[in-house]
PDB file of C-alpha atoms and ligand atoms in Angstrom:
ATOM      1  CA  MET A 313      22.486 -20.137 -14.643  1.00 48.00           C
ATOM      2  CA  GLU A 314      22.291 -16.493 -13.573  1.00 53.00           C
ATOM      3  CA  ASN A 315      21.441 -16.098  -9.877  1.00 65.00           C
ATOM      4  CA  LYS A 316      19.079 -13.135  -9.596  1.00 67.00           C
ATOM      5  CA  PRO A 317      18.548 -11.519  -6.169  1.00 63.00           C
ATOM      6  CA  PRO A 318      15.126 -12.138  -4.628  1.00 81.00           C
ATOM      7  CA  GLU A 319      12.620  -9.490  -5.630  1.00 97.00           C
ATOM      8  CA  GLN A 320       9.260  -8.609  -4.054  1.00 98.00           C
ATOM      9  CA  THR A 321       6.407  -6.416  -5.142  1.00 98.00           C
ATOM     10  CA  LEU A 322       3.284  -4.981  -3.495  1.00 98.00           C
ATOM     11  CA  VAL A 323      -0.141  -5.687  -5.006  1.00 98.00           C
ATOM     12  CA  LEU A 324      -3.335  -4.082  -3.758  1.00 98.00           C
ATOM     13  CA  ILE A 325      -6.630  -5.408  -4.957  1.00 98.00           C
ATOM     14  CA  LYS A 326      -8.625  -2.193  -4.787  1.00 98.00           C
ATOM     15  CA  PRO A 327     -12.180  -1.588  -3.600  1.00 98.00           C
ATOM     16  CA  ASP A 328     -13.722  -1.619  -7.089  1.00 98.00           C
ATOM     17  CA  ALA A 329     -12.292  -5.153  -7.721  1.00 98.00           C
ATOM     18  CA  LEU A 330     -13.883  -6.316  -4.474  1.00 98.00           C
ATOM     19  CA  LYS A 331     -17.144  -4.609  -5.292  1.00 98.00           C
ATOM     20  CA  ASN A 332     -17.289  -6.208  -8.747  1.00 97.00           C
ATOM     21  CA  SER A 333     -16.269  -9.627  -7.330  1.00 97.00           C
ATOM     22  CA  LEU A 334     -13.075  -9.776  -9.409  1.00 98.00           C
ATOM     23  CA  THR A 335     -10.894 -10.863  -6.533  1.00 97.00           C
ATOM     24  CA  GLY A 336     -10.758 -14.569  -7.530  1.00 97.00           C
ATOM     25  CA  TYR A 337     -10.117 -13.679 -11.184  1.00 97.00           C
ATOM     26  CA  VAL A 338      -7.229 -11.371 -10.275  1.00 98.00           C
ATOM     27  CA  LEU A 339      -5.683 -13.919  -7.903  1.00 98.00           C
ATOM     28  CA  SER A 340      -5.938 -16.577 -10.668  1.00 97.00           C
ATOM     29  CA  LEU A 341      -4.055 -14.359 -13.094  1.00 97.00           C
ATOM     30  CA  LEU A 342      -1.339 -13.715 -10.498  1.00 97.00           C
ATOM     31  CA  SER A 343      -1.111 -17.346  -9.362  1.00 96.00           C
ATOM     32  CA  GLU A 344       2.168 -19.158  -9.044  1.00 94.00           C
ATOM     33  CA  THR A 345       1.299 -21.274 -12.044  1.00 94.00           C
ATOM     34  CA  HIS A 346       1.016 -18.163 -14.193  1.00 93.00           C
ATOM     35  CA  THR A 347       3.806 -16.030 -12.730  1.00 96.00           C
ATOM     36  CA  GLY A 348       6.209 -18.354 -10.900  1.00 96.00           C
ATOM     37  CA  LEU A 349       5.859 -15.980  -7.945  1.00 97.00           C
ATOM     38  CA  ARG A 350       4.937 -16.910  -4.389  1.00 97.00           C
ATOM     39  CA  PHE A 351       2.891 -15.104  -1.743  1.00 96.00           C
ATOM     40  CA  ALA A 352       5.111 -13.670   0.994  1.00 97.00           C
ATOM     41  CA  GLY A 353       2.313 -11.673   2.716  1.00 98.00           C
ATOM     42  CA  ALA A 354      -1.378 -11.095   2.624  1.00 98.00           C
ATOM     43  CA  LYS A 355      -3.858  -9.049   4.618  1.00 98.00           C
ATOM     44  CA  ILE A 356      -7.289  -7.452   4.490  1.00 98.00           C
ATOM     45  CA  VAL A 357      -6.855  -3.756   5.182  1.00 98.00           C
ATOM     46  CA  HIS A 358      -9.401  -1.048   6.022  1.00 98.00           C
ATOM     47  CA  VAL A 359      -7.286   1.751   4.593  1.00 98.00           C
ATOM     48  CA  HIS A 360      -7.043   4.743   6.983  1.00 97.00           C
ATOM     49  CA  ARG A 361      -6.285   8.227   5.677  1.00 97.00           C
ATOM     50  CA  MET A 362      -2.659   8.317   6.817  1.00 97.00           C
ATOM     51  CA  LEU A 363      -1.870   5.101   4.984  1.00 98.00           C
ATOM     52  CA  ALA A 364      -3.640   6.312   1.825  1.00 98.00           C
ATOM     53  CA  GLU A 365      -1.779   9.635   1.975  1.00 98.00           C
ATOM     54  CA  GLN A 366       1.563   7.948   2.378  1.00 98.00           C
ATOM     55  CA  HIS A 367       0.911   5.354  -0.300  1.00 98.00           C
ATOM     56  CA  TYR A 368       0.083   7.972  -2.900  1.00 98.00           C
ATOM     57  CA  VAL A 369       2.436  10.695  -1.501  1.00 98.00           C
ATOM     58  CA  GLU A 370       4.006  11.195  -4.992  1.00 97.00           C
ATOM     59  CA  HIS A 371       0.647  12.469  -6.243  1.00 98.00           C
ATOM     60  CA  ARG A 372      -0.213  14.846  -3.390  1.00 97.00           C
ATOM     61  CA  ASP A 373      -0.106  17.916  -5.605  1.00 97.00           C
ATOM     62  CA  ARG A 374      -2.124  16.477  -8.444  1.00 96.00           C
ATOM     63  CA  ASP A 375      -5.816  17.429  -8.985  1.00 93.00           C
ATOM     64  CA  PHE A 376      -6.798  13.738  -8.893  1.00 95.00           C
ATOM     65  CA  TYR A 377      -5.259  13.226  -5.380  1.00 96.00           C
ATOM     66  CA  ALA A 378      -8.430  13.730  -3.360  1.00 95.00           C
ATOM     67  CA  PRO A 379     -10.554  11.372  -5.483  1.00 97.00           C
ATOM     68  CA  LEU A 380      -7.639   8.879  -5.459  1.00 98.00           C
ATOM     69  CA  LEU A 381      -7.644   8.888  -1.634  1.00 98.00           C
ATOM     70  CA  ASP A 382     -11.459   8.435  -1.591  1.00 97.00           C
ATOM     71  CA  TYR A 383     -10.977   5.525  -3.983  1.00 98.00           C
ATOM     72  CA  ILE A 384      -8.264   3.607  -2.133  1.00 98.00           C
ATOM     73  CA  MET A 385     -10.001   4.209   1.201  1.00 98.00           C
ATOM     74  CA  GLY A 386     -13.183   2.627  -0.148  1.00 98.00           C
ATOM     75  CA  LEU A 387     -15.174   5.854   0.369  1.00 98.00           C
ATOM     76  CA  ALA A 388     -15.934   6.091  -3.360  1.00 97.00           C
ATOM     77  CA  HIS A 389     -17.364   2.564  -3.758  1.00 98.00           C
ATOM     78  CA  TYR A 390     -18.900   2.109  -0.259  1.00 98.00           C
ATOM     79  CA  PRO A 391     -19.970   5.599   0.838  1.00 97.00           C
ATOM     80  CA  ASP A 392     -22.667   4.221   3.191  1.00 97.00           C
ATOM     81  CA  GLU A 393     -21.131   0.905   4.166  1.00 97.00           C
ATOM     82  CA  PRO A 394     -17.865   1.466   6.102  1.00 96.00           C
ATOM     83  CA  HIS A 395     -17.562  -2.206   6.952  1.00 96.00           C
ATOM     84  CA  LYS A 396     -17.130  -3.018   3.273  1.00 97.00           C
ATOM     85  CA  ARG A 397     -14.255  -0.574   2.728  1.00 98.00           C
ATOM     86  CA  ARG A 398     -11.262  -2.874   2.242  1.00 97.00           C
ATOM     87  CA  VAL A 399      -8.360  -3.639  -0.002  1.00 98.00           C
ATOM     88  CA  ILE A 400      -6.471  -6.932  -0.184  1.00 98.00           C
ATOM     89  CA  ALA A 401      -2.752  -6.244   0.243  1.00 98.00           C
ATOM     90  CA  LEU A 402      -0.357  -8.883  -1.075  1.00 98.00           C
ATOM     91  CA  VAL A 403       3.386  -9.281  -1.355  1.00 98.00           C
ATOM     92  CA  TYR A 404       4.612 -11.517  -4.191  1.00 98.00           C
ATOM     93  CA  SER A 405       8.112 -12.819  -4.254  1.00 98.00           C
ATOM     94  CA  GLY A 406      10.316 -14.187  -6.971  1.00 97.00           C
ATOM     95  CA  PRO A 407      12.493 -13.373  -9.984  1.00 96.00           C
ATOM     96  CA  ASP A 408      11.425 -10.171 -11.772  1.00 97.00           C
ATOM     97  CA  ALA A 409       8.387  -9.950  -9.488  1.00 98.00           C
ATOM     98  CA  VAL A 410       7.844  -6.221 -10.152  1.00 98.00           C
ATOM     99  CA  GLN A 411       7.881  -6.325 -13.929  1.00 98.00           C
ATOM    100  CA  LYS A 412       6.036  -9.673 -14.204  1.00 97.00           C
ATOM    101  CA  ILE A 413       3.084  -8.354 -12.265  1.00 98.00           C
ATOM    102  CA  ARG A 414       3.067  -4.942 -13.989  1.00 98.00           C
ATOM    103  CA  ASP A 415       2.788  -6.735 -17.322  1.00 98.00           C
ATOM    104  CA  ILE A 416      -0.280  -8.674 -16.220  1.00 98.00           C
ATOM    105  CA  VAL A 417      -1.804  -5.511 -14.610  1.00 98.00           C
ATOM    106  CA  GLY A 418      -1.419  -3.346 -17.742  1.00 98.00           C
ATOM    107  CA  PRO A 419      -1.521   0.409 -18.360  1.00 98.00           C
ATOM    108  CA  THR A 420      -2.732   2.826 -15.655  1.00 98.00           C
ATOM    109  CA  ASN A 421      -5.649   4.227 -17.684  1.00 98.00           C
ATOM    110  CA  PRO A 422      -8.355   1.550 -18.267  1.00 98.00           C
ATOM    111  CA  HIS A 423      -9.218   3.029 -21.715  1.00 98.00           C
ATOM    112  CA  VAL A 424      -5.575   2.778 -22.766  1.00 98.00           C
ATOM    113  CA  ALA A 425      -5.399  -0.707 -21.230  1.00 98.00           C
ATOM    114  CA  ARG A 426      -8.321  -1.886 -23.428  1.00 98.00           C
ATOM    115  CA  GLU A 427      -6.793  -0.323 -26.494  1.00 98.00           C
ATOM    116  CA  LYS A 428      -3.174  -1.371 -26.024  1.00 97.00           C
ATOM    117  CA  LYS A 429      -3.365  -4.546 -23.947  1.00 97.00           C
ATOM    118  CA  PRO A 430      -6.672  -6.453 -24.211  1.00 97.00           C
ATOM    119  CA  GLY A 431      -6.789  -9.155 -21.559  1.00 96.00           C
ATOM    120  CA  CYS A 432      -4.762  -7.272 -18.959  1.00 98.00           C
ATOM    121  CA  ILE A 433      -6.431  -6.755 -15.548  1.00 98.00           C
ATOM    122  CA  ARG A 434      -6.922  -2.980 -15.936  1.00 98.00           C
ATOM    123  CA  ALA A 435      -8.777  -3.506 -19.262  1.00 98.00           C
ATOM    124  CA  LEU A 436     -11.693  -4.321 -16.967  1.00 98.00           C
ATOM    125  CA  GLY A 437     -11.443  -0.923 -15.221  1.00 98.00           C
ATOM    126  CA  THR A 438     -13.369   2.264 -15.807  1.00 98.00           C
ATOM    127  CA  ILE A 439     -13.040   6.041 -15.606  1.00 98.00           C
ATOM    128  CA  VAL A 440     -15.497   7.959 -13.430  1.00 96.00           C
ATOM    129  CA  THR A 441     -16.370  11.632 -13.564  1.00 95.00           C
ATOM    130  CA  VAL A 442     -16.164  13.208 -10.114  1.00 93.00           C
ATOM    131  CA  HIS A 443     -17.033  16.615  -8.647  1.00 91.00           C
ATOM    132  CA  ASP A 444     -15.219  18.253  -5.775  1.00 85.00           C
ATOM    133  CA  ALA A 445     -16.944  20.301  -3.016  1.00 83.00           C
ATOM    134  CA  ALA A 446     -16.769  23.431  -5.178  1.00 84.00           C
ATOM    135  CA  GLY A 447     -18.372  21.544  -8.090  1.00 84.00           C
ATOM    136  CA  LYS A 448     -15.185  21.374 -10.116  1.00 89.00           C
ATOM    137  CA  VAL A 449     -15.211  18.374 -12.480  1.00 91.00           C
ATOM    138  CA  GLY A 450     -12.393  15.817 -12.427  1.00 92.00           C
ATOM    139  CA  GLU A 451     -11.679  12.135 -13.202  1.00 95.00           C
ATOM    140  CA  ARG A 452     -11.053   9.048 -11.119  1.00 96.00           C
ATOM    141  CA  MET A 453      -9.362   6.038 -12.687  1.00 97.00           C
ATOM    142  CA  ASP A 454     -10.867   2.943 -11.242  1.00 98.00           C
ATOM    143  CA  ASN A 455      -8.274   0.483 -12.392  1.00 98.00           C
ATOM    144  CA  LEU A 456      -8.910  -2.415  -9.952  1.00 98.00           C
ATOM    145  CA  ILE A 457      -5.335  -3.086  -8.836  1.00 98.00           C
ATOM    146  CA  HIS A 458      -2.096  -1.465  -7.669  1.00 98.00           C
ATOM    147  CA  ALA A 459       1.256  -2.960  -8.427  1.00 98.00           C
ATOM    148  CA  SER A 460       4.674  -1.450  -7.535  1.00 98.00           C
ATOM    149  CA  ALA A 461       6.301   0.088 -10.554  1.00 98.00           C
ATOM    150  CA  LYS A 462      10.000  -0.252  -9.587  1.00 98.00           C
ATOM    151  CA  PRO A 463      11.972  -2.367  -7.102  1.00 97.00           C
ATOM    152  CA  ALA A 464      12.799   0.679  -4.979  1.00 97.00           C
ATOM    153  CA  GLU A 465       9.043   1.653  -4.955  1.00 98.00           C
ATOM    154  CA  ALA A 466       8.235  -1.940  -3.989  1.00 98.00           C
ATOM    155  CA  GLU A 467      10.514  -1.723  -0.986  1.00 98.00           C
ATOM    156  CA  ARG A 468       9.034   1.541   0.202  1.00 98.00           C
ATOM    157  CA  GLU A 469       5.448   0.249  -0.316  1.00 98.00           C
ATOM    158  CA  ILE A 470       5.950  -3.172   1.278  1.00 98.00           C
ATOM    159  CA  LYS A 471       7.499  -1.532   4.343  1.00 98.00           C
ATOM    160  CA  LEU A 472       4.614   0.943   4.433  1.00 98.00           C
ATOM    161  CA  TRP A 473       1.851  -1.780   4.419  1.00 98.00           C
ATOM    162  CA  PHE A 474       3.549  -4.663   6.159  1.00 98.00           C
ATOM    163  CA  ARG A 475       5.365  -5.251   9.437  1.00 98.00           C
ATOM    164  CA  PRO A 476       8.192  -7.757   9.284  1.00 98.00           C
ATOM    165  CA  ASN A 477       6.175 -10.288  11.236  1.00 97.00           C
ATOM    166  CA  ASP A 478       3.450 -10.202   8.564  1.00 98.00           C
ATOM    167  CA  ILE A 479       5.975 -12.010   6.333  1.00 98.00           C
ATOM    168  CA  PRO A 480       7.520 -15.383   7.227  1.00 97.00           C
ATOM    169  CA  PRO A 481      11.128 -14.796   8.440  1.00 97.00           C
ATOM    170  CA  ALA A 482      12.657 -16.896   5.618  1.00 96.00           C
ATOM    171  CA  MET A 483      10.805 -14.820   2.993  1.00 97.00           C
ATOM    172  CA  ARG A 484      11.888 -11.335   4.179  1.00 97.00           C
ATOM    173  CA  VAL A 485      14.234  -9.518   1.785  1.00 97.00           C
ATOM    174  CA  TYR A 486      14.721  -6.232   3.634  1.00 97.00           C
ATOM    175  CA  PRO A 487      16.868  -5.946   6.804  1.00 98.00           C
ATOM    176  CA  VAL A 488      15.155  -6.097  10.180  1.00 98.00           C
ATOM    177  CA  GLU A 489      16.282  -5.664  13.746  1.00 98.00           C
ATOM    178  CA  ALA A 490      14.841  -5.633  17.220  1.00 98.00           C
ATOM    179  CA  SER A 491      13.692  -2.374  18.721  1.00 98.00           C
ATOM    180  CA  ASP A 492      15.543  -1.250  21.865  1.00 97.00           C
ATOM    181  CA  ALA A 493      12.949   1.245  23.007  1.00 98.00           C
ATOM    182  CA  HIS A 494       9.193   1.847  23.344  1.00 98.00           C
ATOM    183  CA  TYR A 495       7.563   3.965  20.661  1.00 98.00           C
ATOM    184  CA  TYR A 496       4.043   5.394  20.599  1.00 98.00           C
ATOM    185  CA  PHE A 497       2.245   7.725  18.214  1.00 97.00           C
ATOM    186  CA  ARG A 498      -0.222  10.483  19.063  1.00 96.00           C
ATOM    187  CA  ASP A 499      -1.567  13.370  16.951  1.00 94.00           C
ATOM    188  CA  GLY A 500       1.331  13.239  14.513  1.00 95.00           C
ATOM    189  CA  ARG A 501       3.940  13.069  17.304  1.00 96.00           C
ATOM    190  CA  LEU A 502       6.388  10.295  18.228  1.00 98.00           C
ATOM    191  CA  LEU A 503       6.445   9.399  21.992  1.00 98.00           C
ATOM    192  CA  THR A 504       8.817   7.063  23.874  1.00 98.00           C
ATOM    193  CA  THR A 505       6.515   6.776  26.877  1.00 97.00           C
ATOM    194  CA  HIS A 506       2.844   5.997  26.909  1.00 96.00           C
ATOM    195  CA  GLU A 507       0.369   8.894  27.163  1.00 95.00           C
ATOM    196  CA  PRO A 508      -3.365   8.470  27.326  1.00 95.00           C
ATOM    197  CA  GLY A 509      -4.738   8.199  23.785  1.00 93.00           C
ATOM    198  CA  SER A 510      -1.436   7.293  22.242  1.00 95.00           C
ATOM    199  CA  LEU A 511      -1.137   4.343  19.894  1.00 95.00           C
ATOM    200  CA  PHE A 512       1.404   1.666  20.499  1.00 96.00           C
ATOM    201  CA  LEU A 513       4.006   1.132  17.792  1.00 98.00           C
ATOM    202  CA  LEU A 514       6.959  -0.923  19.165  1.00 98.00           C
ATOM    203  CA  ALA A 515       8.376  -2.339  22.348  1.00 98.00           C
ATOM    204  CA  PRO A 516      11.949  -3.472  23.123  1.00 98.00           C
ATOM    205  CA  GLY A 517      12.629  -6.835  21.430  1.00 98.00           C
ATOM    206  CA  LYS A 518       9.959  -6.387  18.791  1.00 98.00           C
ATOM    207  CA  VAL A 519      11.342  -6.887  15.278  1.00 98.00           C
ATOM    208  CA  ALA A 520      10.976  -3.877  12.913  1.00 98.00           C
ATOM    209  CA  TRP A 521      12.316  -2.837   9.527  1.00 98.00           C
ATOM    210  CA  SER A 522      15.833  -1.514  10.170  1.00 98.00           C
ATOM    211  CA  SER A 523      15.066   1.571   8.122  1.00 98.00           C
ATOM    212  CA  ASP A 524      11.999   2.299  10.311  1.00 98.00           C
ATOM    213  CA  LEU A 525      14.080   2.056  13.451  1.00 98.00           C
ATOM    214  CA  GLU A 526      16.612   4.404  12.003  1.00 98.00           C
ATOM    215  CA  THR A 527      13.849   6.904  11.345  1.00 98.00           C
ATOM    216  CA  LEU A 528      12.343   6.483  14.853  1.00 98.00           C
ATOM    217  CA  ARG A 529      15.683   6.827  16.583  1.00 98.00           C
ATOM    218  CA  LEU A 530      16.505  10.039  14.704  1.00 98.00           C
ATOM    219  CA  LEU A 531      13.061  11.537  15.333  1.00 98.00           C
ATOM    220  CA  ALA A 532      13.216  10.582  19.054  1.00 97.00           C
ATOM    221  CA  ARG A 533      16.468  12.554  19.303  1.00 97.00           C
ATOM    222  CA  GLY A 534      14.795  15.491  17.640  1.00 96.00           C
ATOM    223  CA  GLN A 535      16.829  15.086  14.420  1.00 97.00           C
ATOM    224  CA  SER A 536      15.501  15.042  10.914  1.00 96.00           C
ATOM    225  CA  ALA A 537      14.892  11.648   9.392  1.00 95.00           C
ATOM    226  CA  PRO A 538      14.940  10.256   5.795  1.00 92.00           C
ATOM    227  CA  CYS A 539      11.218   9.312   5.993  1.00 94.00           C
ATOM    228  CA  PRO A 540       8.197  10.964   7.607  1.00 97.00           C
ATOM    229  CA  LEU A 541       6.975   9.525  10.920  1.00 98.00           C
ATOM    230  CA  GLU A 542       3.662   8.722   9.254  1.00 98.00           C
ATOM    231  CA  SER A 543       5.378   6.322   6.801  1.00 98.00           C
ATOM    232  CA  VAL A 544       6.581   4.258   9.808  1.00 98.00           C
ATOM    233  CA  ALA A 545       3.490   4.602  11.997  1.00 98.00           C
ATOM    234  CA  ALA A 546       0.865   3.828   9.317  1.00 98.00           C
ATOM    235  CA  LYS A 547       1.391   0.068   9.233  1.00 98.00           C
ATOM    236  CA  TYR A 548       1.018  -0.216  13.048  1.00 97.00           C
ATOM    237  CA  LEU A 549      -2.321   1.556  12.849  1.00 96.00           C
ATOM    238  CA  ILE A 550      -3.772  -0.778  10.217  1.00 97.00           C
ATOM    239  CA  ASN A 551      -7.092  -2.277  11.379  1.00 95.00           C
ATOM    240  CA  GLU A 552      -6.656  -0.690  14.836  1.00 91.00           C
ATOM    241  CA  GLN A 553      -9.385   1.899  14.369  1.00 73.00           C
ATOM    242  CA  SER A 554     -12.514   2.103  12.186  1.00 66.00           C
TER     243      SER A 554
HETATM  244  P1  GTP B1123      -0.751   2.235  -9.210  1.00 64.40           P
HETATM  245  O1  GTP B1123      -0.355   0.841  -9.418  1.00 64.40           O
HETATM  246  O2  GTP B1123      -2.163   2.401  -8.615  1.00 64.40           O
HETATM  247  O3  GTP B1123       0.301   3.068  -8.422  1.00 64.40           O
HETATM  248  O4  GTP B1123      -0.897   2.892 -10.674  1.00 64.40           O
HETATM  249  P2  GTP B1123       0.290   3.270 -11.667  1.00 64.40           P
HETATM  250  O5  GTP B1123       1.601   3.011 -11.048  1.00 64.40           O
HETATM  251  O6  GTP B1123      -0.035   2.590 -12.969  1.00 64.40           O
HETATM  252  O7  GTP B1123       0.072   4.837 -11.833  1.00 64.40           O
HETATM  253  P3  GTP B1123       0.482   6.023 -10.897  1.00 64.40           P
HETATM  254  O8  GTP B1123       1.311   5.505  -9.725  1.00 64.40           O
HETATM  255  O9  GTP B1123       1.049   7.073 -11.739  1.00 64.40           O
HETATM  256  O10 GTP B1123      -0.893   6.514 -10.358  1.00 64.40           O
HETATM  257  C1  GTP B1123      -1.514   6.009  -9.183  1.00 64.40           C
HETATM  258  C2  GTP B1123      -3.030   6.005  -9.346  1.00 64.40           C
HETATM  259  O11 GTP B1123      -3.444   7.378  -9.559  1.00 64.40           O
HETATM  260  C3  GTP B1123      -3.498   5.269 -10.606  1.00 64.40           C
HETATM  261  O12 GTP B1123      -3.709   3.872 -10.338  1.00 64.40           O
HETATM  262  C4  GTP B1123      -4.779   5.977 -10.968  1.00 64.40           C
HETATM  263  O13 GTP B1123      -5.880   5.465 -10.195  1.00 64.40           O
HETATM  264  C5  GTP B1123      -4.437   7.407 -10.526  1.00 64.40           C
HETATM  265  N1  GTP B1123      -3.999   8.223 -11.648  1.00 64.40           N
HETATM  266  C6  GTP B1123      -2.730   8.213 -12.198  1.00 64.40           C
HETATM  267  N2  GTP B1123      -2.673   9.111 -13.189  1.00 64.40           N
HETATM  268  C7  GTP B1123      -3.848   9.709 -13.275  1.00 64.40           C
HETATM  269  C8  GTP B1123      -4.384  10.717 -14.111  1.00 64.40           C
HETATM  270  O14 GTP B1123      -3.668  11.292 -15.024  1.00 64.40           O
HETATM  271  N3  GTP B1123      -5.683  11.098 -13.894  1.00 64.40           N
HETATM  272  C9  GTP B1123      -6.458  10.511 -12.974  1.00 64.40           C
HETATM  273  N4  GTP B1123      -7.705  10.910 -12.793  1.00 64.40           N
HETATM  274  N5  GTP B1123      -5.997   9.557 -12.148  1.00 64.40           N
HETATM  275  C10 GTP B1123      -4.697   9.168 -12.285  1.00 64.40           C
HETATM  276 MG1   MG B1124       2.167   3.661  -9.120  1.00 64.40          MG
END
């Protein structure tokens, strides 16, 4: 029998799914019985702007970027109830995890999902007309769920949302190592000593994604890094501030 490498994927149950009480339904469709995949991580996340921006960085120049950030941050569905602004972030693990979940999720556009793939999760989504501050009309696709599109995207996204110790050691598929320095974050800057108002990221001995440590070490030496500081810091700021 072919031995496939372990594969993981990131799922986000978005604020519209929570608002419409579809969480249980979505989890049932993604259950181990249906997919053969196992949970490797799960958390309730109040999505802060830095995390939203990093998650959807590939869309930053698109006209739907601002409504997309409002959507994933819960501002669109809970404008007056900040305590309800949440997504459920999940890591699923197993053979062909990325494609298996994308198949159940369906096409990005809910209208297309209904037309082409009745029964998929996004067939229950909707498209909303939005207006920006200048009154310009746009669209927001409320499609209930995010799922990584490719294994490389899954790796970037899982490392963006989850720290290694959010995932049981035996289920981690990306390299980790212990930090050998202190790291803090303040106003977009990386610090190696504490300053008032700075946010703690890592201490010596704390396990981190190896790729994150590479980025932090380069940035601490004033060199350019393969990833922006925000892509490393965002996960350490999850649920730290309202
Ligand atoms: P995700 O799983 O959420 O990443 O969706 P996807 O991989 O199917 O699509 P993509 O990454 O291209 O887009 C991310 C999100 O941006 C989608 O889930 C939609 O909410 C939104 N989006 C994508 N394309 C469009 C578009 O053409 N118009 C609008 N209004 N929104 C879009
Ligand atoms: Mg995508």
